[in-house]
Every structure is written in structure tokens, then in C-alpha cells.
PDB file of C-alpha atoms in Angstrom:
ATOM      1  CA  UNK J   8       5.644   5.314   4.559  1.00  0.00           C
ATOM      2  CA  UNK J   9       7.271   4.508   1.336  1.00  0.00           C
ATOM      3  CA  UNK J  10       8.490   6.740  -0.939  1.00  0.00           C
ATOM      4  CA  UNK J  11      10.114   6.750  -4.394  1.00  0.00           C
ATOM      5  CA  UNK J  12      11.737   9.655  -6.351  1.00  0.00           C
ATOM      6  CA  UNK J  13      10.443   9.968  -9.818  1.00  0.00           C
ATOM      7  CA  UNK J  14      12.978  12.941 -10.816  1.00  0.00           C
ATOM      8  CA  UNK J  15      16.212  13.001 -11.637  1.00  0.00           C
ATOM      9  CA  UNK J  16      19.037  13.284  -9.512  1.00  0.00           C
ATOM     10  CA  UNK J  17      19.555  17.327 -10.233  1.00  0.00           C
ATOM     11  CA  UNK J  18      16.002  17.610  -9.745  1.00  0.00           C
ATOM     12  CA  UNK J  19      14.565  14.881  -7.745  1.00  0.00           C
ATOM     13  CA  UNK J  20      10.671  14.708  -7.118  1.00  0.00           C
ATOM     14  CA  UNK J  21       9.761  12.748  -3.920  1.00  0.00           C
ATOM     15  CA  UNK J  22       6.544  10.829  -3.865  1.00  0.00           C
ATOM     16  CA  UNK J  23       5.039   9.337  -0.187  1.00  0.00           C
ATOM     17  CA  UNK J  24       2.223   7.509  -0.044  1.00  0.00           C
ATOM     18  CA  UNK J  25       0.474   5.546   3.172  1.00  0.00           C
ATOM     19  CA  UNK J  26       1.327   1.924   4.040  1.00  0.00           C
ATOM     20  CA  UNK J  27      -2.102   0.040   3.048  1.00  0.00           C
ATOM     21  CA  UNK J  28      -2.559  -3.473   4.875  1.00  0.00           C
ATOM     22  CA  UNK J  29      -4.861  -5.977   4.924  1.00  0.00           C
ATOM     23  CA  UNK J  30      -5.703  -7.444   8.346  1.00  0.00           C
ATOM     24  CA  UNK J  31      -8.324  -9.618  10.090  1.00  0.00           C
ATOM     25  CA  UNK J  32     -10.848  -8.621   7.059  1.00  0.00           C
ATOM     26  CA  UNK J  33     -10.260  -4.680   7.522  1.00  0.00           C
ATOM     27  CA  UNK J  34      -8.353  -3.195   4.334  1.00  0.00           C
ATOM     28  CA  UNK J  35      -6.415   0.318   6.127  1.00  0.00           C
ATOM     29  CA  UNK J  36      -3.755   2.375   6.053  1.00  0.00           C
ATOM     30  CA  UNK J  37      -1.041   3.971   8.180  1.00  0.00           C
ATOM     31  CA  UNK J  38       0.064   7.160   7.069  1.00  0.00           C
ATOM     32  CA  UNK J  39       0.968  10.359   8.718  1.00  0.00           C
ATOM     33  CA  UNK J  40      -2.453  11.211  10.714  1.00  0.00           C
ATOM     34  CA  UNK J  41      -2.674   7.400  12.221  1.00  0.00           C
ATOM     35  CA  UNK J  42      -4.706   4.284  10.727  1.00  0.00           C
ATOM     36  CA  UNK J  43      -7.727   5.272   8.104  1.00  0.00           C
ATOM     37  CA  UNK J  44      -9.976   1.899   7.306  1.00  0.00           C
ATOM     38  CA  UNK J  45     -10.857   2.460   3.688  1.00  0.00           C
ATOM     39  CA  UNK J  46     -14.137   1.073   2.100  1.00  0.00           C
ATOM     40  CA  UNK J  47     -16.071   2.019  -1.066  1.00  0.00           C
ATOM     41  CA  UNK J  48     -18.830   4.135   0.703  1.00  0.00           C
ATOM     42  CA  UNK J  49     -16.045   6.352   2.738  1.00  0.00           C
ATOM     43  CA  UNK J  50     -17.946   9.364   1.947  1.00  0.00           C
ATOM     44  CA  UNK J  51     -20.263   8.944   5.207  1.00  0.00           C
ATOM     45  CA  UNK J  52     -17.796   9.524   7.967  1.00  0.00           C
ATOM     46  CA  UNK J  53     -20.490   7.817  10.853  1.00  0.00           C
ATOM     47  CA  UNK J  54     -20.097   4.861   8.311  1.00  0.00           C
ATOM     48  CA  UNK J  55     -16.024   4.727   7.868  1.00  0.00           C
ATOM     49  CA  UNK J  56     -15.365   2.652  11.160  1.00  0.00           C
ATOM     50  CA  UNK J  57     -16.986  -0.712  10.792  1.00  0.00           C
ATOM     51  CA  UNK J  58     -17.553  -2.322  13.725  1.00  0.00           C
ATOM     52  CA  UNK J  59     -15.049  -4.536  15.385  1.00  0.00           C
ATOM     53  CA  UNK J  60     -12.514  -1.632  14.519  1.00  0.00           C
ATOM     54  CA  UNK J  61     -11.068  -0.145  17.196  1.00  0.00           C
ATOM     55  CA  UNK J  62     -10.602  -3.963  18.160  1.00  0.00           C
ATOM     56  CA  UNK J  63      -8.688  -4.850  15.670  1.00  0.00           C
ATOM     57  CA  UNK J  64      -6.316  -1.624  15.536  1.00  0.00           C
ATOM     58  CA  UNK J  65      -5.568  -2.384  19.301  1.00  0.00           C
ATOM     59  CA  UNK J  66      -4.506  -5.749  18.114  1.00  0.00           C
ATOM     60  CA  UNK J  67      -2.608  -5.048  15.576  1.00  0.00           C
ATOM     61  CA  UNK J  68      -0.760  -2.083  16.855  1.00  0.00           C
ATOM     62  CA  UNK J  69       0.339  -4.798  19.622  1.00  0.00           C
ATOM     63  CA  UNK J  70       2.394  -7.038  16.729  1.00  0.00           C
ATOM     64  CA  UNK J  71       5.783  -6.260  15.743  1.00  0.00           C
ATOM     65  CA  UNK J  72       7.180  -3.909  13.035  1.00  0.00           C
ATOM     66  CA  UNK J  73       8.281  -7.886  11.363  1.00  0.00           C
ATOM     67  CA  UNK J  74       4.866  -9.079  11.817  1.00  0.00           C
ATOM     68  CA  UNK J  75       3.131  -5.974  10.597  1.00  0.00           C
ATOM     69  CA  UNK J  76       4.927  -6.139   7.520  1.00  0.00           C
ATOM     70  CA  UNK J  77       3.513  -9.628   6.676  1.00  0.00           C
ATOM     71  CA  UNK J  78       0.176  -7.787   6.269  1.00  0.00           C
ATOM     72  CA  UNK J  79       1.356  -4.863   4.036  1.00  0.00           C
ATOM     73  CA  UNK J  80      -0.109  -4.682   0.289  1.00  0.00           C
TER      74      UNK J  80
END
């Protein structure tokens, strides 16, 4: 998860956000609460797994930390 501090060092201010990737077609990210696919119409939550999905996590859960990092944004 990278972070960056936007303060100064007497006061620093820590910001995290998720990992994003794009892999196989699927844009997702990896944060704290495991991989979230995101799409424009996320607001239906029957809708935010496309098919093929749990496919593809499976996958690329299997590759290395190296290999994942090939497919970060």
C-alpha cells in the first residue's frame, strides 16, 4: 500500500492509498480489505464482479510479489 507524507517532519501527515493494477482486462485494487474490481457502474454491488473474476484473482494471487508489480498503475 503506498504511502507518502505530505506534512512536515514536526508534524507529518501520512497518506495510504490501495495498490490499483491492471490485469488480464480487470482494472482492481489491493488494499486493506482484499482485491475490489473497480468499474464505472460500481454502485450495483450484484454488478461489481464481472464475470471471469474470481478466475482471474486466483491467477494472479498465484504470481510473485516481482511479477505483480509489473501490473501496478
Amino acid at each position: 500500500m503506498p504511502c507518502v507524507n505530505v506534512g512536515t517532519d514536526k508534524q507529518p501527515i501520512i497518506i495510504c492509498t490501495a495498490t490499483i493494477y491492471h490485469y488480464k482486462g480487470y482494472y482492481f485494487e489491493l488494499g486493506v480489505c482484499g482485491y475490489c474490481p473497480l468499474r464505472k457502474d460500481n454502485l450495483e454491488p450484484r454488478k461489481s464482479f464481472p464475470s471471469g473474476w474470481a478466475k482471474m484473482i486466483n491467477e494472479f494471487v498465484g504470481l510473485t510479489e516481482d511479477r505483480r508489480a509489473k501490473f501496478e498503475i
